[in-house]
Structures are given as C-alpha cells and as structure tokens.
Short mmCIF file of C-alpha atoms and ligand atoms in Angstrom, two decimals:
data_model
loop_
_atom_site.label_atom_id
_atom_site.label_comp_id
_atom_site.label_asym_id
_atom_site.label_seq_id
_atom_site.Cartn_x
_atom_site.Cartn_y
_atom_site.Cartn_z
CA MET J 1 95.75 99.04 80.18
CA ASN J 2 97.73 101.87 78.92
CA LYS J 3 98.37 104.91 81.28
CA LYS J 4 100.48 108.05 81.05
CA ILE J 5 102.11 109.10 84.22
CA THR J 6 103.58 112.47 84.93
CA VAL J 7 106.29 112.35 87.66
CA LEU J 8 107.17 115.46 89.61
CA ALA J 9 110.15 114.29 91.59
CA GLY J 10 110.75 117.70 93.35
CA ASP J 11 113.39 118.35 95.81
CA GLY J 12 115.60 116.59 98.42
CA ILE J 13 114.81 112.85 98.81
CA GLY J 14 112.02 113.31 96.20
CA ARG J 15 113.99 111.95 93.34
CA GLU J 16 115.40 108.96 95.27
CA VAL J 17 111.95 107.79 96.35
CA THR J 18 110.00 108.55 93.15
CA GLN J 19 112.29 106.30 91.01
CA TRP J 20 111.09 103.34 93.12
CA GLY J 21 107.53 104.47 92.66
CA VAL J 22 108.21 104.18 88.81
CA LYS J 23 110.01 100.85 89.07
CA THR J 24 107.03 99.54 90.97
CA LEU J 25 104.75 100.58 88.24
CA GLU J 26 107.12 99.03 85.46
CA LEU J 27 106.92 95.80 87.30
CA VAL J 28 103.24 95.85 87.73
CA GLY J 29 103.18 96.53 83.96
CA GLU J 30 105.25 93.62 83.37
CA LEU J 31 103.57 91.14 85.68
CA PHE J 32 99.94 92.16 84.77
CA ASN J 33 100.37 93.06 81.09
CA HIS J 34 99.78 96.88 81.39
CA GLN J 35 101.88 99.60 79.98
CA PHE J 36 102.81 102.72 81.80
CA THR J 37 104.59 105.49 80.08
CA PHE J 38 106.39 108.25 82.16
CA GLN J 39 107.13 111.78 81.63
CA ASP J 40 109.17 113.92 83.99
CA ALA J 41 108.17 117.55 84.78
CA LEU J 42 109.56 120.25 87.16
CA ILE J 43 108.49 121.54 90.40
CA GLY J 44 109.64 123.16 93.62
CA HIS J 45 113.45 124.34 93.94
CA ALA J 46 114.31 122.26 91.00
CA ALA J 47 111.84 124.19 88.89
CA ILE J 48 112.94 127.48 90.31
CA GLU J 49 116.52 126.73 89.63
CA ALA J 50 115.82 125.63 86.01
CA THR J 51 113.06 128.22 85.12
CA GLY J 52 112.70 130.79 87.96
CA ASN J 53 108.97 129.56 88.47
CA PRO J 54 108.24 126.97 91.13
CA LEU J 55 105.64 125.35 88.72
CA PRO J 56 106.22 126.37 84.99
CA ASP J 57 103.09 126.26 82.66
CA ALA J 58 104.86 123.12 80.94
CA SER J 59 104.39 121.22 84.24
CA ILE J 60 100.67 122.00 84.47
CA SER J 61 100.07 121.09 80.90
CA ALA J 62 102.00 117.77 81.44
CA CYS J 63 99.88 116.92 84.50
CA LYS J 64 96.65 117.80 82.77
CA ALA J 65 97.45 115.54 79.89
CA SER J 66 98.31 112.61 82.10
CA ASP J 67 96.26 109.72 83.72
CA ALA J 68 97.83 110.26 86.90
CA ILE J 69 100.52 112.26 88.83
CA LEU J 70 103.40 110.84 91.03
CA LEU J 71 104.90 113.88 93.21
CA GLY J 72 108.07 113.10 95.52
CA ALA J 73 108.37 116.36 97.66
CA VAL J 74 109.29 119.98 97.44
CA GLY J 75 111.37 122.17 99.80
CA MET J 76 114.95 123.07 100.56
CA PRO J 77 116.27 124.46 103.92
CA MET J 78 117.56 127.73 102.18
CA TYR J 79 113.86 128.69 101.89
CA ASP J 80 112.73 127.63 105.23
CA ASN J 81 115.43 129.79 106.90
CA ASP J 82 114.70 132.97 104.72
CA PRO J 83 111.14 133.95 104.84
CA SER J 84 112.10 137.16 102.66
CA LEU J 85 112.61 134.85 99.72
CA LYS J 86 109.63 135.66 97.56
CA ILE J 87 109.61 132.79 95.07
CA ARG J 88 109.29 129.45 96.96
CA PRO J 89 108.97 125.67 96.20
CA GLU J 90 105.69 125.27 98.22
CA GLN J 91 104.08 127.84 95.94
CA GLY J 92 104.33 125.15 93.24
CA LEU J 93 102.36 122.72 95.35
CA LEU J 94 99.62 125.03 96.18
CA LYS J 95 99.34 126.16 92.67
CA LEU J 96 99.36 122.52 91.42
CA ARG J 97 96.36 121.72 93.84
CA LYS J 98 94.36 124.76 92.62
CA SER J 99 95.12 124.37 88.94
CA LEU J 100 94.07 120.72 89.02
CA GLY J 101 91.03 121.18 91.39
CA LEU J 102 92.34 118.67 94.00
CA TYR J 103 89.78 119.53 96.60
CA THR J 104 89.97 116.01 98.34
CA ASN J 105 93.01 114.74 100.20
CA ILE J 106 92.77 110.95 101.14
CA ARG J 107 94.96 109.55 103.70
CA PRO J 108 94.80 105.91 104.68
CA ILE J 109 96.23 105.08 108.12
CA ILE J 110 96.97 101.50 107.85
CA ILE J 111 99.52 99.83 110.40
CA PHE J 112 101.56 96.80 109.26
CA LYS J 113 101.39 94.51 112.18
CA GLU J 114 105.16 94.08 112.24
CA LEU J 115 105.48 97.93 112.79
CA GLN J 116 103.13 98.30 116.00
CA GLY J 117 106.27 98.66 118.05
CA ALA J 118 107.43 101.53 115.92
CA SER J 119 104.37 103.65 117.09
CA SER J 120 104.38 105.59 120.19
CA LEU J 121 100.92 104.05 121.13
CA LYS J 122 100.49 100.85 123.00
CA SER J 123 100.36 97.85 120.61
CA GLU J 124 97.05 96.77 121.97
CA VAL J 125 95.44 100.08 121.05
CA LEU J 126 96.63 99.72 117.51
CA ASP J 127 95.25 96.30 116.68
CA ASP J 128 92.98 96.36 113.55
CA VAL J 129 93.24 100.24 113.05
CA ASP J 130 92.27 100.98 109.62
CA ILE J 131 91.32 104.64 109.03
CA LEU J 132 90.55 106.44 105.81
CA PHE J 133 90.83 110.45 106.29
CA TYR J 134 89.00 112.69 103.83
CA ARG J 135 90.52 116.13 104.19
CA GLU J 136 89.01 119.21 102.22
CA LEU J 137 92.10 120.57 100.35
CA THR J 138 91.18 123.70 98.55
CA GLY J 139 88.90 125.68 100.91
CA GLY J 140 88.47 126.77 104.41
CA ILE J 141 90.82 129.17 106.48
CA TYR J 142 93.83 128.30 104.13
CA PHE J 143 92.10 130.11 101.21
CA GLY J 144 89.36 132.40 102.92
CA ALA J 145 89.43 136.16 102.30
CA PRO J 146 90.17 138.50 103.76
CA ARG J 147 93.38 137.55 105.06
CA HIS J 148 95.67 140.47 106.11
CA ARG J 149 97.59 142.14 108.84
CA THR J 150 96.79 145.71 109.90
CA ASP J 151 99.20 148.63 109.00
CA ASP J 152 100.64 148.90 112.43
CA GLY J 153 101.27 145.00 112.76
CA SER J 154 98.91 144.61 115.89
CA LYS J 155 95.94 142.68 114.23
CA ALA J 156 95.97 139.71 111.92
CA ILE J 157 92.88 138.34 110.09
CA ASP J 158 92.15 135.03 108.43
CA THR J 159 88.76 133.91 107.30
CA MET J 160 87.23 130.49 107.42
CA VAL J 161 84.77 130.12 104.59
CA TYR J 162 82.86 127.00 103.23
CA THR J 163 79.91 126.83 100.66
CA LYS J 164 77.41 124.24 100.51
CA MET J 165 78.82 122.80 97.34
CA GLU J 166 82.37 122.50 98.74
CA VAL J 167 81.15 120.59 101.63
CA GLU J 168 78.87 118.35 99.41
CA ARG J 169 81.51 117.44 96.93
CA ILE J 170 83.92 116.13 99.45
CA ALA J 171 81.20 114.55 101.64
CA ARG J 172 79.89 112.60 98.60
CA LYS J 173 83.34 111.06 98.08
CA ALA J 174 83.57 110.15 101.97
CA PHE J 175 80.16 108.59 101.94
CA GLU J 176 80.85 106.53 98.86
CA ALA J 177 84.13 105.28 100.45
CA ALA J 178 82.18 104.40 103.79
CA MET J 179 79.75 102.49 101.65
CA THR J 180 82.76 100.21 100.48
CA ARG J 181 84.08 99.72 103.87
CA ARG J 182 82.69 99.42 107.54
CA LYS J 183 79.93 102.04 106.68
CA ILE J 184 80.99 104.34 109.62
CA LEU J 185 81.60 107.94 108.94
CA HIS J 186 82.98 110.51 111.57
CA SER J 187 82.35 114.18 110.51
CA VAL J 188 84.79 116.39 112.30
CA ASP J 189 83.81 120.04 113.07
CA LYS J 190 83.54 122.73 115.51
CA ALA J 191 79.76 123.43 115.15
CA ASN J 192 79.53 124.41 118.76
CA VAL J 193 81.53 127.74 117.93
CA LEU J 194 81.88 128.28 114.11
CA GLU J 195 79.10 129.11 111.73
CA SER J 196 81.11 127.46 108.87
CA SER J 197 81.00 124.23 110.88
CA ARG J 198 77.29 124.59 111.53
CA LEU J 199 76.92 124.59 107.65
CA TRP J 200 79.39 121.69 107.30
CA ARG J 201 77.15 119.69 109.87
CA GLU J 202 73.92 120.68 108.10
CA VAL J 203 75.22 119.45 104.88
CA ILE J 204 76.38 116.18 106.20
CA GLN J 205 73.05 115.53 107.94
CA GLU J 206 71.21 116.38 104.65
CA MET J 207 73.30 113.98 102.69
CA SER J 208 73.13 111.16 105.32
CA THR J 209 69.50 110.54 104.14
CA GLU J 210 70.88 109.37 100.72
CA TYR J 211 73.16 106.78 102.53
CA PRO J 212 70.90 105.26 105.09
CA GLU J 213 73.27 102.46 105.66
CA VAL J 214 76.16 104.64 106.75
CA ARG J 215 76.33 105.41 110.60
CA VAL J 216 77.14 109.05 110.77
CA HIS J 217 78.81 110.48 113.97
CA HIS J 218 79.52 114.25 114.29
CA MET J 219 82.33 114.93 116.66
CA PHE J 220 84.05 118.22 117.68
CA ILE J 221 87.78 118.63 116.54
CA ASP J 222 88.97 118.71 120.16
CA ASN J 223 87.29 115.55 121.15
CA ALA J 224 88.32 113.79 117.85
CA ALA J 225 91.95 114.67 118.50
CA MET J 226 91.61 113.08 121.85
CA GLN J 227 89.68 110.06 120.56
CA LEU J 228 92.16 109.37 117.87
CA ILE J 229 94.78 108.41 120.32
CA LEU J 230 92.41 106.93 122.98
CA ASN J 231 90.78 104.65 120.73
CA PRO J 232 91.71 104.78 117.05
CA ARG J 233 89.84 101.51 116.19
CA GLN J 234 86.38 103.33 116.50
CA PHE J 235 87.12 105.26 113.18
CA ASP J 236 86.55 103.95 109.85
CA VAL J 237 86.03 107.06 107.30
CA VAL J 238 86.65 110.61 108.65
CA VAL J 239 85.63 113.65 106.82
CA THR J 240 86.74 117.10 107.79
CA GLY J 241 87.78 120.55 106.68
CA ASN J 242 91.23 121.85 105.58
CA MET J 243 92.82 122.92 108.80
CA PHE J 244 91.35 120.33 110.95
CA GLY J 245 92.16 117.73 108.63
CA ASP J 246 95.71 118.97 108.40
CA ILE J 247 96.21 118.68 112.07
CA LEU J 248 94.42 115.46 112.52
CA THR J 249 96.12 113.58 109.83
CA ASP J 250 99.56 114.53 111.08
CA GLU J 251 98.54 113.24 114.56
CA ALA J 252 97.22 110.05 112.93
CA SER J 253 100.36 109.54 110.92
CA GLN J 254 102.24 108.94 114.27
CA ILE J 255 99.84 105.88 114.89
CA ALA J 256 101.64 104.28 111.90
CA GLY J 257 105.16 104.75 113.29
CA SER J 258 106.92 106.88 110.62
CA LEU J 259 106.51 109.52 107.99
CA GLY J 260 108.30 107.13 105.59
CA MET J 261 105.25 104.73 105.70
CA LEU J 262 102.36 106.75 104.71
CA PRO J 263 100.93 107.31 101.24
CA SER J 264 98.39 109.84 100.29
CA ALA J 265 95.97 110.66 97.31
CA SER J 266 94.80 114.14 96.13
CA VAL J 267 91.90 114.01 93.89
CA GLY J 268 89.37 116.07 92.47
CA ASP J 269 87.06 115.53 89.33
CA GLU J 270 89.95 114.99 86.98
CA VAL J 271 93.58 113.54 87.06
CA GLY J 272 94.72 112.52 90.60
CA LEU J 273 97.99 113.22 92.42
CA TYR J 274 99.70 110.52 94.59
CA GLU J 275 102.57 111.45 96.97
CA PRO J 276 104.13 110.19 100.07
CA ILE J 277 103.21 112.28 103.14
CA HIS J 278 106.69 113.27 104.26
CA GLY J 279 108.68 116.26 102.98
CA SER J 280 111.91 116.51 100.98
CA ALA J 281 114.13 115.45 104.18
CA PRO J 282 117.07 117.39 103.07
CA ASP J 283 118.90 116.01 106.16
CA ILE J 284 119.17 112.47 104.57
CA MET J 285 119.14 113.41 100.89
CA GLY J 286 121.68 111.61 98.60
CA GLN J 287 122.63 109.18 101.36
CA ASN J 288 120.48 106.17 100.35
CA LYS J 289 118.66 106.43 103.77
CA ALA J 290 115.14 107.52 102.54
CA ASN J 291 112.38 105.06 103.02
CA PRO J 292 110.74 104.32 99.79
CA LEU J 293 107.65 102.52 101.20
CA ALA J 294 105.52 105.59 101.40
CA THR J 295 106.13 106.29 97.76
CA ILE J 296 105.64 102.53 96.77
CA LEU J 297 102.38 102.41 98.82
CA SER J 298 101.23 105.66 96.98
CA ILE J 299 101.58 103.68 93.70
CA ALA J 300 99.24 100.92 95.28
CA LEU J 301 96.81 103.83 96.10
CA MET J 302 96.94 105.08 92.51
CA LEU J 303 96.19 101.69 90.93
CA ASP J 304 93.36 101.05 93.08
CA SER J 305 91.55 104.45 93.31
CA GLU J 306 92.57 106.01 89.99
CA PHE J 307 92.53 102.76 87.66
CA GLY J 308 90.41 100.47 89.64
CA LEU J 309 93.39 97.83 89.56
CA LYS J 310 92.58 96.22 92.86
CA GLU J 311 94.58 92.91 92.55
CA GLU J 312 97.67 94.83 91.24
CA SER J 313 97.32 97.21 94.18
CA LYS J 314 97.10 94.39 96.72
CA VAL J 315 100.17 92.75 95.19
CA ILE J 316 102.18 96.00 96.27
CA ILE J 317 100.80 96.07 99.70
CA ASP J 318 101.35 92.29 100.23
CA ALA J 319 105.08 92.80 99.02
CA VAL J 320 105.53 95.57 101.53
CA ASP J 321 103.97 93.19 104.19
CA LEU J 322 106.13 90.22 103.01
CA SER J 323 109.39 92.23 103.28
CA LEU J 324 108.60 93.48 106.74
CA LYS J 325 107.79 90.09 107.85
CA LEU J 326 111.15 88.93 106.49
CA GLY J 327 112.51 91.41 108.94
CA TYR J 328 113.69 94.02 106.52
CA ARG J 329 113.85 97.70 107.73
CA THR J 330 115.00 101.07 106.50
CA GLY J 331 116.50 102.97 109.40
CA ASP J 332 113.48 105.00 110.23
CA ILE J 333 111.46 101.98 111.15
CA ALA J 334 114.50 99.78 112.60
CA ASP J 335 114.71 99.30 116.37
CA GLU J 336 117.25 97.97 118.84
CA THR J 337 116.07 94.53 117.81
CA THR J 338 116.78 94.77 114.18
CA PRO J 339 119.65 92.88 113.09
CA ALA J 340 122.45 95.05 111.29
CA ASP J 341 122.03 92.93 108.05
CA LYS J 342 118.34 93.57 107.84
CA ILE J 343 118.68 97.39 108.03
CA LEU J 344 118.50 98.43 104.19
CA GLY J 345 119.04 101.51 102.29
CA THR J 346 116.58 103.03 99.87
CA LYS J 347 117.88 101.13 96.85
CA GLU J 348 118.00 97.76 98.84
CA MET J 349 114.56 98.19 100.20
CA GLY J 350 113.20 99.22 96.70
CA ASP J 351 114.90 95.95 95.35
CA GLN J 352 113.43 93.82 98.14
CA ILE J 353 109.79 94.99 97.41
CA LEU J 354 110.41 94.39 93.71
CA SER J 355 111.52 90.88 94.54
CA SER J 356 108.71 90.14 97.02
CA MET J 357 106.20 91.31 94.22
CA ARG J 358 107.75 88.79 91.73
CA ALA J 359 107.56 86.03 94.58
CA ILE J 360 103.93 86.74 95.22
CA CYS J 361 102.96 86.71 91.71
CA THR J 362 105.13 83.78 90.42
CA PRO J 363 105.41 81.18 93.14
CA LYS J 364 108.55 79.68 91.42
CA TYR J 365 110.57 82.65 92.64
CA ALA J 366 109.61 82.16 96.24
P1 LIG Z 1 110.32 116.06 106.43
O1 LIG Z 1 109.09 115.10 106.30
O2 LIG Z 1 111.02 116.30 105.08
O3 LIG Z 1 111.41 115.32 107.46
C1 LIG Z 1 111.04 115.10 108.72
C2 LIG Z 1 111.85 114.11 109.42
O4 LIG Z 1 111.52 112.71 108.80
C3 LIG Z 1 113.43 114.30 108.89
O5 LIG Z 1 114.21 113.75 110.13
C4 LIG Z 1 113.48 113.22 107.82
O6 LIG Z 1 114.84 112.75 107.56
C5 LIG Z 1 112.52 112.24 108.18
N1 LIG Z 1 112.05 111.61 106.98
C6 LIG Z 1 111.16 112.00 106.24
N2 LIG Z 1 110.72 111.26 105.25
C7 LIG Z 1 111.58 110.21 105.29
C8 LIG Z 1 111.69 108.92 104.58
N3 LIG Z 1 111.09 108.69 103.41
N4 LIG Z 1 112.49 107.88 105.11
C9 LIG Z 1 113.22 108.33 106.27
N5 LIG Z 1 113.23 109.38 107.03
C10 LIG Z 1 112.23 110.35 106.46
O7 LIG Z 1 109.87 117.39 107.09
P2 LIG Z 1 110.69 118.78 107.44
O8 LIG Z 1 112.10 118.27 107.73
O9 LIG Z 1 109.70 119.57 108.32
O10 LIG Z 1 110.70 119.48 105.87
C11 LIG Z 1 111.77 119.39 105.02
C12 LIG Z 1 111.43 120.15 103.86
O11 LIG Z 1 110.28 119.43 103.34
C13 LIG Z 1 110.86 121.43 104.08
O12 LIG Z 1 111.34 122.43 103.03
C14 LIG Z 1 109.37 121.43 104.02
O13 LIG Z 1 108.85 122.75 103.66
C15 LIG Z 1 109.25 120.39 103.01
N6 LIG Z 1 107.96 119.63 103.08
C16 LIG Z 1 107.33 119.33 101.80
C17 LIG Z 1 106.14 118.52 101.77
C18 LIG Z 1 105.69 118.10 100.49
O14 LIG Z 1 106.27 118.39 99.47
N7 LIG Z 1 104.38 117.63 100.44
C19 LIG Z 1 105.61 118.12 102.95
C20 LIG Z 1 106.22 118.71 104.26
C21 LIG Z 1 107.45 119.20 104.20
#
C-alpha cells in the first residue's frame, strides 16, 4: 500500500508528538511492506507567524490531496489570555473541519489494564470498558444562526439547528460501527425539552428498522452523564450531537486516566483527520515530557479506519500494551509506585514503542 500523509504539527507539544506518529508509520511501512510519504503543512500559531493566516490555502490543498491527515495540536497562551486578538490559532482548526466536511468525531475510550489505577474511578467499575463515541462535529448549537449579543449587551442568543440529513449521515456511521461490535447503540439527546432533539430521536428510530440486530437505547444527556461514571460498561457505541458530545467525551476521557492516552478521528466523506485529544500543552513544551501515546494510538486508528489495515493497527496497540506491561510510563501516567528508571520522556517512550513493535512482529528481537 502506498499512502500520502499530510502532517499538521501545529503548536506547543504538537511537533514533539507528531514526529512519533510519523516514526510509527515509517516502521509499519518497513514491517509490513507499505510506503507512507509525508508532507508538512502549517496550522495554528505556527501558520499565523509564518503567513498571518491560521490555515493558509496551501495547507487545505495539501490536506485535500492526501490520503490521511495527522494533526498535533493548536494554541498558545498569548491568545488564551488576550481575547481581543482577532486572528487566532483555533480558527484554523474550525476552518479545517468545515473545509474538509469532517462531520463525525470518533473517540474510542479504551482502558489499558495497567493504567486502571490512573483513573479517578474504582478499578472494578472500569473492567472491560470499551466505548466508541460518535460526536456530530459540524452542526448543532456551535454553528447555528442567529448567534449574537443585543446592542446593550444584556441578552445573548445561540441557536441549535439539526437537519434530518445531518442526523442521518452520522447515525449511519454509528449504526455501521455498532454492527461490527456488541451491537448496542446509545443515542443521547434532550428530547424531553428540545425540538432539535425530538428530530434527532425520530431519525434514529426510523433508521433502527434498517439495523434490526442493533439494540438502540435513547438516553437523555443528563442521565447519560451520570450513567457514564456509574456504569460505563453498559455503553458500546454512543452517538450524539456536537455540544453533548463535546461534554460527554471530555468526561469519558477521565475514565482512561490521562489526556495523553486518547486518540481521535474526525471523518466525513473524504479524507480523515487523526489527532490526540489533548491540546498544545505549552506548560511542558520543549521539555521532553509530552506523552506521545495518544498520537501513536491515533496512527493505529488511522490504519484501521482509514486504510483497513487491521493487523498493522493491532501491532501498534499491542506495542503500547506491552510497553505498559513492562512498567514504562511517561510522567502523566506514572504514580508513586513507578520506579524512577521506568519514567520515560517523550523520546524514550517513542523509542520503546518502536522496539515493542519490532519485538511483536519479529520474535527474534524479543
Ligand atoms: P492541554 O490538553 O494542552 O493541557 C492540559 C494539561 O494536560 C496540561 O497540564 C498539560 O501539560 C497536560 N497534557 C496535555 N497533553 C499531554 C501529553 N500528551 N502528555 C503529558 N501531559 C499532557 O489543554 P489546555 O492547557 O487547556 O490548553 C492548552 C492550549 O491547547 C490552549 O491554547 C488550547 O486552546 C489548546 N487546545 C488545543 C486543542 C487542539 O488542538 N485540538 C485541544 C484542546 C486545547
């Protein structure tokens, strides 16, 4: 297989972690006889500095001409602390999602057994948790019009809009995913209050007749937020709107223990974008402290869902699992029981994953 990958390293720890994504793909190429070629493109603060634009047209063209996109993160503290700055890194990210029609954000919540202690939930609640979130990413209240503040500043308006088409296209992806898993789909809405949620529920109910094997549960967002930490094992695939998904997936990320462990995919009908869920972490940038595993696991997601390379994807996940079993940790997932010599920096953890991949593929290295 021959694939072209656009790398948008972005800001902060973005460059430190994406280089391990690239090295992981290069090794997959070597071990499985595929060829991956890489093209760097600008986004975020790095793009503003170089061109004055958080997402130059050249970056959009590069993404559109590639087979998959690897993104680090965008954002720097100078923007967070000065809302008056009109050109901002995150505008690049929103424009990218819209330009590429990335309407589905997929976030798997997988807990590596060795890290159950890193979660704030009791270990027995976390046994066998495996959730796949489908969050709608280009509609809902984050994009609806009108959205404004009255002239005297005393009233603000946001609008939640969903069309049947928008619900159908993400629901189709979620139903299809459920068919390949435990065949349980939770659809999360607020249909007891919101008209857009009543449409959401109606569409899911209509579509459920096409997937008779999938057990569909409708759940209100407030109950879902509670059930997620009470009994996360009950969930298999969860489909929900933009804002509800934003909140629920951040809550779910804590089930896995650290932001540094969770990958994500944003997909539409064309090229897909793969990125760790964390931000640019300027507090640790340039210090070799960033956990590269969320980015490396994003590559596993890319290989599986974008290119159908399941075996290659599994080797990466198994290599992460093996490295954790061997006791290696980055600072964010270490605890008081971790021996000092097992606490690794970004580079050392990256190297460890590569040697675990080699060991899994070629037993003579073990
Ligand atoms: P953050 O995710 O960058 O960091 C939160 C905390 O988690 C920090 O203490 C950080 O050091 C730690 N952390 C994050 N990733 C880590 C990793 N891989 N390894 C070890 N520790 C890690 O969130 P924040 O501090 O709220 O935001 C920082 C910047 O990132 C802001 O400018 C924000 O706008 C931006 N941001 C970007 C994205 C994105 O690009 N998708 C997402 C969220 C935040």
